[in-house]
Amino acid sequence: MKILTATMFIIVFPILVYAQDKSTVKLSQSRITDTLEINQADTLQQKDLYDIIKGIFNKKGHVTNEPTKVIGSKPVFSILPAVGYTLQTKFAVTLAGNVAFRVPGNTRISTINSNSAYTQNKQIIIPLQSNIWTSGDRFNFIGDIKYYKYPQSTFGLGTDSKAANENPMDYTLFRFYETILTRIVGNLYAGAGFIFDNHFNISEKGNPDGIVSDYAKYGPQSSTTSSGITLNALFDVRDNSINPSKGFYAAMQYRDNKLFLGSTASWQSLIIDVRKYFRFPKQSHNVLALWSYNWLVLGGKTPYLDLPANTWDQYNGTGRGYIQGRFRGSQMVYGEAEYRFGLTRNGLLGGVVFGNAESFSAEPGTKLQKVQPGYGAGVRIKLNKVSKTNIAIDYGFGSQGSKGIFVTVGEIF
């Protein structure tokens, strides 16, 4: 059976609510550094979706197209309603919100974000993410709170798993993450955090052929808790954290879950996230972006739903070409390359081609299995020319007939 991507197909009509009379900066909720380098001469010549909509409803046919920055502590609000469809949710109504502001004395922008949804399958998705910088950019507080009523299929462990072994599951997830980073030197930050994942009301239907599922073999549980501390490091020299055209990014997270903190089991993991961006050809505005994402269980018995899985990374970006959770295991090694290029001179439309490869092991202690490829192409629609935020619409392909559409606000990485 062919698998379509369980990704929201968004029909976007932006409604912007301002605390200022200028257009707002739409910020990525999945980035730590928010210093924007803006060439205002180029910005004045660019168009975004808001310019197009404003031009349609402006009877005089004239659009004031001026660049804007988030200045001062006065908050700037942005609201993005959408409707969508996925195989997992059927029809869904979503409401994305963003508040951006600067703490006095800061060069970096603080944000609070949410992207909530209610679906035809009576699923409830409520996230709340925050990225707050203190005065002088000395400390960075990163928060991630989620409540999911989220049925999702699993297909077994490892990249040798078969699409035919689809096992529908149901569960509720409550997540609370809070990390504090402080500057060590220059663009290098380090810190620690508390991390908590609680899956409850877990159930499975089992494999369609009646064979015992990998989930049942792994050890079924009606609820699991993973609670522990993290040690974090970050180095970021990208020119724009939302849509980089050059620079380098590296982040590391070591997670240690402890029984005395309420964990179902004691286990440890490591995530290493490295990205590189450069102009190619050098004198053009085209960008070649490279990404390596490695998610490794170092020890202990990780609960099944906390194991590394595609599109369950922090940014929900890995594995275009496959449904979320198609591959799962104790070790994940992932690489991707994407080439980004313009389609119109005013920057409204762009295009990408991409290719990725991933390998997963099965249970803890097993070796990585065969590499599964993904590839595809997509278009970009400029949502906000100041922050360079795009609406990304991609069509991806994978192995075993996997294919589907992937839509998101912001670049995948």
XYZ file of C-alpha atoms in Angstrom:
413
model
C 0.000 0.000 0.000
C 1.315 3.407 -0.928
C 1.858 5.751 1.983
C 0.961 9.405 1.654
C 2.708 11.852 3.921
C 0.806 12.774 7.063
C 1.554 16.430 6.544
C -0.791 19.393 6.765
C -1.824 20.830 3.377
C -2.245 24.445 4.317
C -4.493 26.891 2.511
C -3.072 30.139 3.769
C -4.794 33.491 4.037
C -2.759 35.609 6.470
C -4.504 37.901 8.940
C -1.937 40.144 10.570
C -2.715 41.816 13.883
C -0.337 44.632 14.723
C 0.916 46.400 17.778
C 2.547 48.739 15.229
C 1.336 50.192 11.933
C 4.023 48.369 9.908
C 4.204 44.775 8.669
C 5.354 42.325 11.346
C 8.313 40.013 11.365
C 7.140 36.400 11.164
C 9.617 34.416 13.218
C 10.466 30.724 13.139
C 9.456 28.979 16.374
C 12.231 26.457 16.009
C 15.270 28.758 16.056
C 17.413 30.090 18.884
C 19.211 33.024 17.236
C 16.937 35.762 15.898
C 19.253 38.559 14.769
C 18.130 39.601 11.268
C 20.584 41.114 8.803
C 18.438 43.065 6.333
C 19.565 44.830 3.193
C 16.884 47.503 3.111
C 17.499 48.460 -0.537
C 16.848 44.844 -1.583
C 13.860 44.610 0.755
C 12.181 47.608 -0.868
C 12.272 45.799 -4.218
C 10.932 42.528 -2.845
C 7.331 41.325 -2.642
C 5.706 38.961 -0.184
C 2.261 37.415 0.205
C 1.057 40.282 2.349
C 1.996 42.782 -0.385
C -0.040 40.792 -2.926
C -3.109 40.562 -0.690
C -2.857 44.233 0.262
C -2.598 45.172 -3.419
C -5.763 43.207 -4.227
C -7.810 45.022 -1.599
C -6.173 48.429 -2.064
C -8.520 50.306 -4.403
C -5.807 52.769 -5.401
C -3.630 49.892 -6.509
C -0.630 51.237 -4.603
C 1.225 49.221 -1.982
C 3.521 50.856 0.527
C 6.347 48.373 0.648
C 8.644 49.423 3.464
C 10.900 47.235 5.557
C 10.197 46.888 9.262
C 12.160 45.697 12.267
C 10.993 44.661 15.699
C 12.236 47.593 17.782
C 11.820 48.083 21.509
C 9.832 46.088 24.023
C 6.449 46.813 22.451
C 5.148 43.397 21.275
C 4.316 42.674 17.642
C 1.615 40.080 16.998
C 1.105 37.817 13.987
C -1.808 35.407 13.458
C -2.039 32.829 10.683
C -5.280 30.799 10.370
C -5.310 27.756 8.090
C -7.280 24.653 7.124
C -5.647 21.436 6.073
C -5.900 17.730 5.449
C -3.745 14.745 6.390
C -4.275 11.009 6.295
C -3.969 10.914 10.076
C -6.201 13.862 10.925
C -8.513 14.164 7.890
C -9.667 17.803 7.831
C -8.130 20.098 10.425
C -8.506 23.712 11.476
C -5.363 25.391 12.790
C -4.493 28.727 14.323
C -0.854 29.788 14.467
C 0.124 32.759 16.605
C 3.351 34.637 17.237
C 4.408 37.428 19.591
C 7.776 39.094 18.921
C 9.560 41.675 21.071
C 12.978 42.875 22.187
C 14.102 43.173 25.783
C 15.785 46.608 26.204
C 19.502 46.404 25.435
C 19.170 43.277 23.274
C 20.205 42.653 19.678
C 18.206 39.419 19.525
C 14.446 39.030 19.246
C 12.353 37.108 21.806
C 9.330 35.127 20.652
C 6.347 33.206 21.979
C 4.639 30.883 19.472
C 1.692 28.520 19.221
C 0.213 26.438 16.407
C -2.931 24.736 17.678
C -5.262 22.423 15.772
C -8.526 20.501 16.091
C -9.165 17.735 13.588
C -12.012 15.750 12.062
C -10.684 12.733 13.986
C -11.238 14.677 17.227
C -7.504 15.101 17.715
C -6.292 18.004 19.790
C -2.862 19.580 19.175
C -1.806 22.429 21.489
C 1.854 23.536 21.479
C 3.378 26.565 23.185
C 6.997 27.440 22.458
C 9.058 30.325 23.780
C 12.508 31.758 23.101
C 13.285 34.568 25.536
C 16.525 36.560 25.677
C 17.496 38.511 28.779
C 19.154 41.929 28.742
C 22.447 42.019 26.877
C 21.717 38.611 25.295
C 23.464 36.998 28.243
C 20.875 34.281 28.892
C 18.478 32.462 26.577
C 15.415 30.644 27.968
C 13.966 28.082 25.544
C 10.618 26.488 26.389
C 8.515 23.812 24.695
C 5.130 22.747 26.091
C 2.840 20.399 24.164
C -0.470 18.615 24.651
C -1.296 16.092 21.913
C -4.281 13.781 21.578
C -2.522 12.126 18.699
C -3.310 8.757 17.085
C -0.419 7.650 14.876
C 0.645 4.426 13.194
C 3.952 2.699 13.777
C 5.612 0.344 11.292
C 8.117 -1.498 13.442
C 11.731 -0.851 14.338
C 14.655 -0.137 12.040
C 14.887 0.911 8.395
C 14.310 -2.710 7.326
C 10.690 -2.407 8.541
C 7.901 -2.907 6.003
C 5.162 -0.432 5.112
C 2.681 -3.329 5.061
C 3.174 -3.769 8.825
C 1.251 -0.599 9.665
C 0.100 -0.782 13.276
C -2.379 1.966 14.285
C -1.693 3.345 17.760
C -3.396 5.919 19.957
C -1.981 7.930 22.832
C -1.947 11.286 24.577
C 1.286 13.219 25.051
C 2.143 15.935 27.555
C 5.592 17.509 27.104
C 7.449 20.121 29.121
C 10.963 21.239 28.134
C 12.872 24.216 29.550
C 16.497 25.013 28.729
C 18.733 27.853 29.924
C 21.750 28.830 27.821
C 24.390 31.414 28.603
C 27.093 32.906 26.396
C 30.523 31.341 26.857
C 32.373 33.356 24.231
C 31.278 35.021 21.005
C 28.519 32.944 19.389
C 29.122 29.899 21.591
C 26.426 29.192 24.200
C 26.081 26.386 26.734
C 23.641 25.443 29.464
C 21.306 22.889 30.972
C 17.631 22.072 31.052
C 14.798 19.935 32.378
C 12.912 17.637 30.010
C 9.643 15.739 30.610
C 7.600 13.513 28.280
C 4.503 11.685 29.487
C 2.656 9.359 27.086
C -0.559 7.901 28.491
C -3.692 6.050 27.355
C -1.440 4.127 24.935
C -3.073 1.429 22.818
C -2.390 -0.480 19.591
C -4.501 -2.410 17.066
C -1.657 -4.702 15.998
C -0.227 -5.714 12.640
C -2.792 -6.358 9.878
C -1.469 -9.897 9.273
C -1.900 -10.883 12.932
C 1.846 -11.276 13.558
C 3.050 -9.884 16.875
C 4.079 -6.249 16.332
C 7.493 -4.817 17.114
C 5.764 -2.582 19.652
C 4.382 -5.628 21.498
C 7.766 -7.372 21.341
C 9.504 -4.263 22.674
C 7.253 -4.207 25.729
C 3.777 -2.607 25.615
C 2.883 -0.138 28.359
C -0.282 1.836 28.983
C 1.747 4.886 30.016
C 5.399 5.962 30.124
C 7.285 8.909 31.576
C 10.713 10.169 30.591
C 11.980 12.847 32.960
C 15.514 14.109 33.219
C 18.114 16.791 32.720
C 19.865 17.958 29.575
C 23.271 19.449 28.887
C 23.273 21.709 25.848
C 25.739 23.538 23.624
C 25.111 25.826 20.650
C 27.305 27.557 18.059
C 25.463 29.703 15.508
C 26.996 32.047 12.916
C 24.182 32.014 10.327
C 23.334 35.319 8.658
C 19.607 34.734 9.207
C 18.279 32.056 11.537
C 14.909 31.811 9.755
C 16.124 31.391 6.174
C 19.950 31.307 6.075
C 21.915 32.117 2.928
C 25.331 31.503 4.488
C 26.888 30.444 7.748
C 27.211 27.483 10.086
C 25.110 26.012 12.916
C 25.940 23.257 15.404
C 23.950 22.126 18.449
C 24.334 19.289 20.921
C 21.918 17.918 23.519
C 22.771 15.208 26.040
C 19.689 13.853 27.819
C 19.799 11.823 31.048
C 16.471 10.474 32.350
C 16.407 9.483 36.020
C 14.129 7.188 38.051
C 14.157 9.596 41.002
C 12.745 12.301 38.694
C 9.788 10.061 37.819
C 11.056 8.267 34.717
C 9.629 4.857 33.873
C 13.180 3.778 33.038
C 16.665 5.238 33.251
C 18.084 5.995 29.819
C 20.386 8.438 28.044
C 20.501 9.920 24.551
C 22.576 12.318 22.466
C 21.500 14.597 19.607
C 24.061 16.247 17.316
C 22.651 18.736 14.791
C 25.033 20.327 12.239
C 24.111 22.600 9.294
C 26.107 24.463 6.644
C 24.858 27.074 4.143
C 26.688 28.753 1.270
C 25.936 30.608 -1.951
C 26.273 28.412 -5.039
C 27.320 29.737 -7.486
C 29.155 32.136 -5.214
C 27.946 35.344 -6.892
C 24.295 34.231 -7.067
C 21.477 34.306 -4.504
C 21.052 30.529 -4.783
C 21.857 28.515 -1.667
C 23.166 25.007 -1.104
C 22.151 23.831 2.366
C 23.582 20.724 4.060
C 22.208 19.053 7.199
C 23.416 16.231 9.443
C 21.103 15.110 12.269
C 22.162 12.215 14.496
C 19.939 11.014 17.358
C 21.449 8.212 19.408
C 20.314 6.246 22.475
C 23.450 5.774 24.576
C 22.112 3.466 27.264
C 19.074 2.155 29.105
C 15.659 1.035 27.863
C 13.982 3.971 26.137
C 10.150 3.847 26.049
C 8.956 2.925 22.559
C 7.328 6.276 21.793
C 10.446 8.173 22.957
C 12.771 6.302 20.571
C 14.305 8.332 17.730
C 11.924 8.532 14.756
C 11.742 10.490 11.523
C 9.888 13.827 11.717
C 9.939 13.614 15.511
C 13.067 15.779 15.741
C 12.652 19.151 17.430
C 11.891 20.872 14.128
C 9.719 18.078 12.640
C 11.816 18.229 9.483
C 13.649 14.934 9.003
C 12.489 12.358 6.471
C 10.676 14.230 3.715
C 9.307 11.511 1.465
C 7.927 9.452 4.375
C 5.021 9.625 6.796
C 5.895 10.788 10.319
C 7.125 7.850 12.398
C 7.678 5.598 9.362
C 11.121 4.660 10.746
C 11.925 4.284 14.442
C 14.777 2.761 16.396
C 17.450 3.248 19.026
C 19.935 4.908 16.638
C 19.178 7.439 13.906
C 21.730 8.737 11.406
C 20.383 11.281 8.942
C 21.759 13.535 6.216
C 20.120 15.928 3.745
C 21.094 18.364 1.012
C 18.786 21.030 -0.452
C 19.375 23.484 -3.297
C 17.320 26.700 -3.060
C 16.849 29.082 -5.995
C 14.646 32.011 -7.005
C 11.859 31.793 -9.601
C 10.842 35.464 -9.727
C 13.044 38.553 -9.517
C 10.872 40.121 -6.811
C 11.510 37.172 -4.479
C 7.845 36.160 -4.197
C 8.394 32.663 -5.637
C 11.302 30.262 -5.298
C 12.047 26.611 -5.790
C 14.023 23.802 -4.151
C 15.251 20.313 -4.950
C 16.291 18.025 -2.100
C 17.635 14.594 -1.297
C 18.057 12.804 2.032
C 19.185 9.490 3.435
C 18.500 7.891 6.815
C 19.446 4.749 8.660
C 17.941 3.367 11.879
C 18.822 0.457 14.100
C 16.116 -1.597 15.791
C 16.252 -2.405 19.533
C 19.005 -0.950 21.741
C 22.296 -2.668 21.074
C 21.553 -3.564 17.451
C 23.378 -2.267 14.380
C 22.210 0.305 11.859
C 20.168 -1.198 9.045
C 19.994 -0.307 5.337
C 19.903 3.301 4.210
C 16.514 4.578 3.039
C 16.559 7.464 0.523
C 14.146 10.354 0.091
C 14.049 13.001 -2.616
C 11.785 15.580 -4.194
C 11.206 19.194 -5.180
C 9.103 22.106 -4.045
C 8.132 25.753 -4.314
C 8.501 28.630 -1.876
C 6.047 31.518 -1.446
C 7.428 34.530 0.440
C 5.199 35.133 3.465
C 7.333 37.910 4.954
C 10.132 39.609 3.006
C 11.719 41.175 6.097
C 12.301 37.965 8.047
C 12.577 35.947 4.786
C 9.909 33.543 6.041
C 8.525 31.285 3.304
C 5.547 29.016 2.935
C 7.216 25.753 1.864
C 5.290 23.297 -0.339
C 7.246 20.143 -1.218
C 6.452 16.828 -2.878
C 8.667 13.988 -1.721
C 9.275 10.366 -2.634
C 10.698 7.464 -0.630
C 11.078 3.707 -0.885
C 8.252 1.127 -0.980
C 5.980 3.529 -2.865
C 6.062 6.207 -0.186
C 5.200 9.696 -1.460
C 3.268 12.765 -0.460
C 3.023 16.513 -0.058
C 4.772 18.397 2.736
C 3.663 21.913 3.682
C 5.118 24.089 6.419
C 5.796 27.717 7.326
C 9.537 28.320 7.271
C 12.383 26.307 5.853
C 12.794 22.673 6.861
C 16.272 23.433 8.207
